[in-house]
PDB file of C-alpha atoms in Angstrom:
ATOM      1  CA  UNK A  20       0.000   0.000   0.000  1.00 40.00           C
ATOM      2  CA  UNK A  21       1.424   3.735  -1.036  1.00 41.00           C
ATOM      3  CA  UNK A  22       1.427   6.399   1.141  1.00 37.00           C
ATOM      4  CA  UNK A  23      -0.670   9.498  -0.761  1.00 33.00           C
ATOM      5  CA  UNK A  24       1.333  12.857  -1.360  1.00 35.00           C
ATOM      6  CA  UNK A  25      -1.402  14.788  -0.339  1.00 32.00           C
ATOM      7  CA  UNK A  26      -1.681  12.616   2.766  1.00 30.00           C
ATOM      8  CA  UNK A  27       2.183  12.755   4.374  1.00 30.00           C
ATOM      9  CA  UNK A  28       2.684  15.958   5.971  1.00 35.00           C
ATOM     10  CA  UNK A  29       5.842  15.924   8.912  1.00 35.00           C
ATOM     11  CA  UNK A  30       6.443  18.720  10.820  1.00 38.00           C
ATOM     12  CA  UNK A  31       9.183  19.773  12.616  1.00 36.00           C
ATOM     13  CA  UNK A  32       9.010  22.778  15.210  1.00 37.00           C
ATOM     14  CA  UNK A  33      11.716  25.228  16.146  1.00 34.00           C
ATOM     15  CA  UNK A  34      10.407  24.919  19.988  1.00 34.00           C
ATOM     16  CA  UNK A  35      11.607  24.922  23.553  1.00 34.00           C
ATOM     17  CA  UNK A  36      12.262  21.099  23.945  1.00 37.00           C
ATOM     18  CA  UNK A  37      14.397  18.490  22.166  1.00 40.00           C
ATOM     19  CA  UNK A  38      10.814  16.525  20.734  1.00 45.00           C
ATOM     20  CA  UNK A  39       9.143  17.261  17.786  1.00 45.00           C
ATOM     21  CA  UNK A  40       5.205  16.608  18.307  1.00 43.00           C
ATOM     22  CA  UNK A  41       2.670  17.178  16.149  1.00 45.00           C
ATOM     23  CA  UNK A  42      -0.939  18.705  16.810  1.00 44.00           C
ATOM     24  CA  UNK A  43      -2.410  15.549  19.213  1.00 36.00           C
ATOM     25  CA  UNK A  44       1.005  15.665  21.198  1.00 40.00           C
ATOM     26  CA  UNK A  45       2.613  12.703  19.874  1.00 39.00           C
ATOM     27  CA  UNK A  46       6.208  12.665  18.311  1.00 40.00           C
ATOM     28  CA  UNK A  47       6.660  12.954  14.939  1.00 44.00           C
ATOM     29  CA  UNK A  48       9.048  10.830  13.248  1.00 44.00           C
ATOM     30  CA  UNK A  49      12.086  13.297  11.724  1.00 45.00           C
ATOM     31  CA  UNK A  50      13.028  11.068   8.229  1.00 46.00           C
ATOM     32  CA  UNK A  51      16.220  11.928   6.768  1.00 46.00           C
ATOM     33  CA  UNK A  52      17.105  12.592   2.769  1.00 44.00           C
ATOM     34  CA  UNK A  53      17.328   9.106   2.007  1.00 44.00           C
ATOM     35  CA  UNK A  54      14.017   7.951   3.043  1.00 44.00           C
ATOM     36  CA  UNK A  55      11.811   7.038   0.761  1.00 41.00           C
ATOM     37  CA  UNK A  56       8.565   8.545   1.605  1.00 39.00           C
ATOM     38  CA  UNK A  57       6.021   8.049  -1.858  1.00 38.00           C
ATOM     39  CA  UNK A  58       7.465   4.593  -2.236  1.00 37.00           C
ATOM     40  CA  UNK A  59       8.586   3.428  -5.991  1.00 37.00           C
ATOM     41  CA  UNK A  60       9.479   7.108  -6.895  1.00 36.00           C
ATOM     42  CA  UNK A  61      12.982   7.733  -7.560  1.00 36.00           C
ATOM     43  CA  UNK A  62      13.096  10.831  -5.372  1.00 40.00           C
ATOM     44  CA  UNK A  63      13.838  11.747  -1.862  1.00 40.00           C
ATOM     45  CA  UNK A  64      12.346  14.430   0.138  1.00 43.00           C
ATOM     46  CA  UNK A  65      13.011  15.681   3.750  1.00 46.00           C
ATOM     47  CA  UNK A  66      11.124  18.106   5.776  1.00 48.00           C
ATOM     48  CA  UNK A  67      12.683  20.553   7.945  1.00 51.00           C
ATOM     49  CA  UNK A  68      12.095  22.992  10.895  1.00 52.00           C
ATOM     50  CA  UNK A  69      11.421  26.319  11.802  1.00 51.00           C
ATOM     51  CA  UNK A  70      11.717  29.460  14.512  1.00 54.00           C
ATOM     52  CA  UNK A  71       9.692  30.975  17.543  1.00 61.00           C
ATOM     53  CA  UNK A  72       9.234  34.174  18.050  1.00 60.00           C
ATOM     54  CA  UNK A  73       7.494  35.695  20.725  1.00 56.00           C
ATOM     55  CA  UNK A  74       6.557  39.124  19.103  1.00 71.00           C
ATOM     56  CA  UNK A  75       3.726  39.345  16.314  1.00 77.00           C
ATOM     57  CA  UNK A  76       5.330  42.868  15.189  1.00 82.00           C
ATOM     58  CA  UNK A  77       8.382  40.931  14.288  1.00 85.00           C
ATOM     59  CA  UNK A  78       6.877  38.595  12.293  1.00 86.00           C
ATOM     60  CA  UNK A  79       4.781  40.754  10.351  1.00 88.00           C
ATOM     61  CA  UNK A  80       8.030  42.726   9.749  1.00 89.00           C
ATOM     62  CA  UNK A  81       9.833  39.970   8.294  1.00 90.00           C
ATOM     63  CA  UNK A  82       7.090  39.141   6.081  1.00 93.00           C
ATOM     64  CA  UNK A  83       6.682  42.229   4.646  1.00 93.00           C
ATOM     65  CA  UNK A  84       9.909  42.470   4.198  1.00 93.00           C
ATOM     66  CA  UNK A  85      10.163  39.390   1.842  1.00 95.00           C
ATOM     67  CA  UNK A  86       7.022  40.980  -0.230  1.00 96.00           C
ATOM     68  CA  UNK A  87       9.262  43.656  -0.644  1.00 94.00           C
ATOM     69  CA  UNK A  88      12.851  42.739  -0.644  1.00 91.00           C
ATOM     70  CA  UNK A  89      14.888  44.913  -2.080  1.00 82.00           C
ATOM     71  CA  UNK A  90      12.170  47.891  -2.645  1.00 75.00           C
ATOM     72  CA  UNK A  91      10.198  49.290   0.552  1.00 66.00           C
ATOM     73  CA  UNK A  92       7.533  50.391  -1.954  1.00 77.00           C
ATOM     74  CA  UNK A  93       6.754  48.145  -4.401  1.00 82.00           C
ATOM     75  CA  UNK A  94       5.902  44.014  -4.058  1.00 85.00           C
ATOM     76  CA  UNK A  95       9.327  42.935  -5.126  1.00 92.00           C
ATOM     77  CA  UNK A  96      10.045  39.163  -3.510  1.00 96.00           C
ATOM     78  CA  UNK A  97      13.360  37.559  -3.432  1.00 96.00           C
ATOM     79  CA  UNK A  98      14.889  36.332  -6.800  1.00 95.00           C
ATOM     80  CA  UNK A  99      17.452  33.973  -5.298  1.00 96.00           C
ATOM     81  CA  UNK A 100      18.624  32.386  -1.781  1.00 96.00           C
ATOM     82  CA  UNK A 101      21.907  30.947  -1.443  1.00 95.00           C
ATOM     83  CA  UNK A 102      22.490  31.295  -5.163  1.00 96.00           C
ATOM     84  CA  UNK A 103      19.836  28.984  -6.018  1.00 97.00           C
ATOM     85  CA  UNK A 104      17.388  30.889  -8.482  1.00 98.00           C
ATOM     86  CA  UNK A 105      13.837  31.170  -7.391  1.00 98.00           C
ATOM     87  CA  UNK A 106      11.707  30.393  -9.660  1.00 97.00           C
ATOM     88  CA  UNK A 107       8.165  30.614  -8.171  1.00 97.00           C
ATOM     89  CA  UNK A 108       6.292  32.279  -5.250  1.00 97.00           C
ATOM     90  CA  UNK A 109       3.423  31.980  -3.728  1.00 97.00           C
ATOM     91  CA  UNK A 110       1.512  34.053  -1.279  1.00 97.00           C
ATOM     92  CA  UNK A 111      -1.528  32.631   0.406  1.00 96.00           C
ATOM     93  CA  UNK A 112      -1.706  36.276   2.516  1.00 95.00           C
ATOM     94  CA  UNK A 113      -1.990  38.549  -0.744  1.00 96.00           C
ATOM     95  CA  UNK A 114      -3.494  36.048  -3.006  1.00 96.00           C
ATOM     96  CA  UNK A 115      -0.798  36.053  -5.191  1.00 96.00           C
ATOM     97  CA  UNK A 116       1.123  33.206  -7.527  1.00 97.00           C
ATOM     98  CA  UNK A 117       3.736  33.928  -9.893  1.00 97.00           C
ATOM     99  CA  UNK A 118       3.174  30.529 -11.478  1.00 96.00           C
ATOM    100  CA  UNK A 119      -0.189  31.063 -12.769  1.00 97.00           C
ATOM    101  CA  UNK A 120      -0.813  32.920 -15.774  1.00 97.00           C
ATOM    102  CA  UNK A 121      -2.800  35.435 -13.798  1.00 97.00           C
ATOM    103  CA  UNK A 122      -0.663  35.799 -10.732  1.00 96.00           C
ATOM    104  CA  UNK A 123      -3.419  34.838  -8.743  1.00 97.00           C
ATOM    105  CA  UNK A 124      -3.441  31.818  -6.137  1.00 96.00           C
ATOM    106  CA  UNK A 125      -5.891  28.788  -7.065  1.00 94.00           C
ATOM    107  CA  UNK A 126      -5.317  27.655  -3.215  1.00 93.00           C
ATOM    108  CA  UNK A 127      -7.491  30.121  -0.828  1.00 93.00           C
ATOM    109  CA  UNK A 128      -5.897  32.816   0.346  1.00 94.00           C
ATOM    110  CA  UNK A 129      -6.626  34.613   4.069  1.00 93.00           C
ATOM    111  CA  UNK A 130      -5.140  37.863   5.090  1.00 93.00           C
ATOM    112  CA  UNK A 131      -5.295  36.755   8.719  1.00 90.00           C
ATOM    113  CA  UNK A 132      -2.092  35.083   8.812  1.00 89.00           C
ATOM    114  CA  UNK A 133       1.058  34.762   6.847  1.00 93.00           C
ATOM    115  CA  UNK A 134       2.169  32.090   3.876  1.00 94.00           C
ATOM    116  CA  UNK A 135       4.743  32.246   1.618  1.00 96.00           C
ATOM    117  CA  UNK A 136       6.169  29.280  -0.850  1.00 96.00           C
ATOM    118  CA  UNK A 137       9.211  29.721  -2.787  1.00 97.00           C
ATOM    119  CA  UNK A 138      10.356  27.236  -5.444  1.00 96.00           C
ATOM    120  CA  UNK A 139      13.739  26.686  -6.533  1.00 96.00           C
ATOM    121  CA  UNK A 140      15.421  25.958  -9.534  1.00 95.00           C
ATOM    122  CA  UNK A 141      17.112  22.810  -8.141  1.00 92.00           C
ATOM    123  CA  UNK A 142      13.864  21.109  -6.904  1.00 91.00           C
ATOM    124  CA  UNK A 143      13.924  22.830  -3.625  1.00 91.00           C
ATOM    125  CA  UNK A 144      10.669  24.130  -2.242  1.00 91.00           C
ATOM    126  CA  UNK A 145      10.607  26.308   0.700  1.00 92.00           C
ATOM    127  CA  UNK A 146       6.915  26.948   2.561  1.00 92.00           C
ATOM    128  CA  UNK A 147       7.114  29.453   5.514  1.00 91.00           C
ATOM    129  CA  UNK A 148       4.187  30.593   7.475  1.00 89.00           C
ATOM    130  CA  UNK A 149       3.034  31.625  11.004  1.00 86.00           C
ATOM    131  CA  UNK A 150       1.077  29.384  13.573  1.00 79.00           C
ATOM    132  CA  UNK A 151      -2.293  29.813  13.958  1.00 78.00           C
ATOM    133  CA  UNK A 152      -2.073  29.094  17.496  1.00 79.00           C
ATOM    134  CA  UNK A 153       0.890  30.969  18.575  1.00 74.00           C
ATOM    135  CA  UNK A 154       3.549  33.261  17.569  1.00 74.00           C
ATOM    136  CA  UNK A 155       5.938  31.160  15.890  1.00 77.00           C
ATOM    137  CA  UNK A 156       7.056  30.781  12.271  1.00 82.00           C
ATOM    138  CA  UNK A 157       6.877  27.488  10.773  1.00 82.00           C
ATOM    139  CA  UNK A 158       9.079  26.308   7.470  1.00 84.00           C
ATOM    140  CA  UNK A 159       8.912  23.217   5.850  1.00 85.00           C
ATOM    141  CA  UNK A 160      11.504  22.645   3.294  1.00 87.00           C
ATOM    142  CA  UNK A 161      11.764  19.591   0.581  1.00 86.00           C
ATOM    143  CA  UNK A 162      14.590  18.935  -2.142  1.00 87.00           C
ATOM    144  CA  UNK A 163      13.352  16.929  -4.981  1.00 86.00           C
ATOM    145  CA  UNK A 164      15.996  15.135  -6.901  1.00 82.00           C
ATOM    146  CA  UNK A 165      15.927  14.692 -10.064  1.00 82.00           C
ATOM    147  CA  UNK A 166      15.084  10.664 -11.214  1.00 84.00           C
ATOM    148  CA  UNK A 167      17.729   8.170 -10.807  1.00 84.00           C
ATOM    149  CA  UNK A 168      19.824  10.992  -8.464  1.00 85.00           C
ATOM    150  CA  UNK A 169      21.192   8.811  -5.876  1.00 84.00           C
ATOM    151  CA  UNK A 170      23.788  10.849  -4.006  1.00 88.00           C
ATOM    152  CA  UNK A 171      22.054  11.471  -0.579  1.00 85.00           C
ATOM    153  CA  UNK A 172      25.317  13.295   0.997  1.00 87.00           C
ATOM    154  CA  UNK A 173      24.957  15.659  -2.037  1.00 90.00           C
ATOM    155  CA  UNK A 174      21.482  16.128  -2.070  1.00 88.00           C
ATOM    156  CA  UNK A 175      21.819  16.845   2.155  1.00 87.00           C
ATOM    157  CA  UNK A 176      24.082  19.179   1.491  1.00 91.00           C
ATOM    158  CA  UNK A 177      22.149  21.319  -0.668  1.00 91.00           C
ATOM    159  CA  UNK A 178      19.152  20.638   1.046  1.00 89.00           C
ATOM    160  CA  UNK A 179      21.452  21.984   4.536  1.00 89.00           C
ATOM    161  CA  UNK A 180      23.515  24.873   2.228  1.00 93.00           C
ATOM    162  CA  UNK A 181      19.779  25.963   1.041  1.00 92.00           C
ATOM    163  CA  UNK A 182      17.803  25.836   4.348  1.00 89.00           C
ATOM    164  CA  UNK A 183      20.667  27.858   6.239  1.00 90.00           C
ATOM    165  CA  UNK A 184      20.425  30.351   3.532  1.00 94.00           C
ATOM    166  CA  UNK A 185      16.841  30.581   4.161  1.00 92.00           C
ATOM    167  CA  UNK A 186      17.264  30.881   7.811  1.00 88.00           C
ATOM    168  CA  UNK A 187      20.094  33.742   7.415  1.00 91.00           C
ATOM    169  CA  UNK A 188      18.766  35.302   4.498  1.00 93.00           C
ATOM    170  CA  UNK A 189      14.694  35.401   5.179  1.00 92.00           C
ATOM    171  CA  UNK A 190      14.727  34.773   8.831  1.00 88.00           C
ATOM    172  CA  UNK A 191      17.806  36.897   9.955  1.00 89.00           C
ATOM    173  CA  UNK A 192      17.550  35.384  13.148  1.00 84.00           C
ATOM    174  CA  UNK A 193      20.049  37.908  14.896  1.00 86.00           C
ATOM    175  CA  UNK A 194      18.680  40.664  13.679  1.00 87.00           C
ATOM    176  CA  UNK A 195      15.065  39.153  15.005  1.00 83.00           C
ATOM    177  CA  UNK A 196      16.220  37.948  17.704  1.00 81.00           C
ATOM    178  CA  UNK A 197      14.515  34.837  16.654  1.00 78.00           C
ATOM    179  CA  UNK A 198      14.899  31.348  18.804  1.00 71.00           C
ATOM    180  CA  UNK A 199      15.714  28.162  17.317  1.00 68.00           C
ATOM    181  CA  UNK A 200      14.774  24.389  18.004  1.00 61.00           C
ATOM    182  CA  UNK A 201      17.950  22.658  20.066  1.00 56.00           C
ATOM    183  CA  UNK A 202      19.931  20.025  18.129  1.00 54.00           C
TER     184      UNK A 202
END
């Protein structure tokens, strides 16, 4: 029996403990690159964590800030992280898609809390958005490989080289004074 795409969603907290739990309070298994989650699919996805913040001002700043990076003015998002080319974004707060024809979402949109999605040109897909029970930012990250890409140290490491850009690059978490999950 397969396990449905649509179905698998792990989550992984920057928190204030060492366990990752999900909604219901039990732990959440953390898989690693080379786990093969939609089995007889040659690709390999992990999921990866996020930061807490204790100030809603702050978040709201750092999302505006990635609507318009670069330009105070005008929507402007990021065109690259870590050198890795963006090549889509999506914002469930504004509505907006670049990867429609229209720029608008087709997934509902609410301007009562904060979603971005960023898509990379290597396969990477970055998904950032705020709690809707607390004040904490949640990421999820995945690296798709391409078919028959087997080198799981490789793929790690630009799955690690393009979440840390994320982190120091988006999330400025020195700047924010932003708190992250212990290792």
């Amino acid at each position: 029996m397969g396990v449905s795409p649509l179905a698998l969603v792990v989550l992984q907290e920057y928190m204030c403990g060492l366990a990752v739990l999900d909604k219901d309070g039990a732990q959440v298994r953390q898989p690693s690159l080379g786990d093969d989650i939609i089995p007889g699919r040659e690709e390999h996805h992990v999921v990866t964590t996020t930061h807490c913040c204790l100030r809603g001002a702050v978040i709201r700043a750092m999302f505006d800030r990635l609507r318009h990076y670069g330009n105070q003015e005008d929507v402007s998002y990021p065109r690259q992280c870590g050198g890795v080319a963006i090549t889509a974004v999506r914002d469930l707060t504004t509505g907006y898609d670049s990867s429609q024809a229209d720029n608008k979402a087709v997934l509902p949109s609410s301007t009562s809390s904060q979603m971005i999605t960023f898509s990379f040109s290597n396969g990477g897909v970055a998904t950032m958005r705020t709690s809707g029970t607390e004040p904490k930012i949640k990421y999820y990250t995945e690296l798709c490989a391409a078919p028959g890409n087997r080198d799981v140290a490789g793929l790690q490491k630009e799955l690690d080289d393009l979440v840390n850009a994320i982190v120091e690059d988006f999330f400025q978490p020195q700047k924010n004074n932003l708190l992250s999950k212990p290792e």
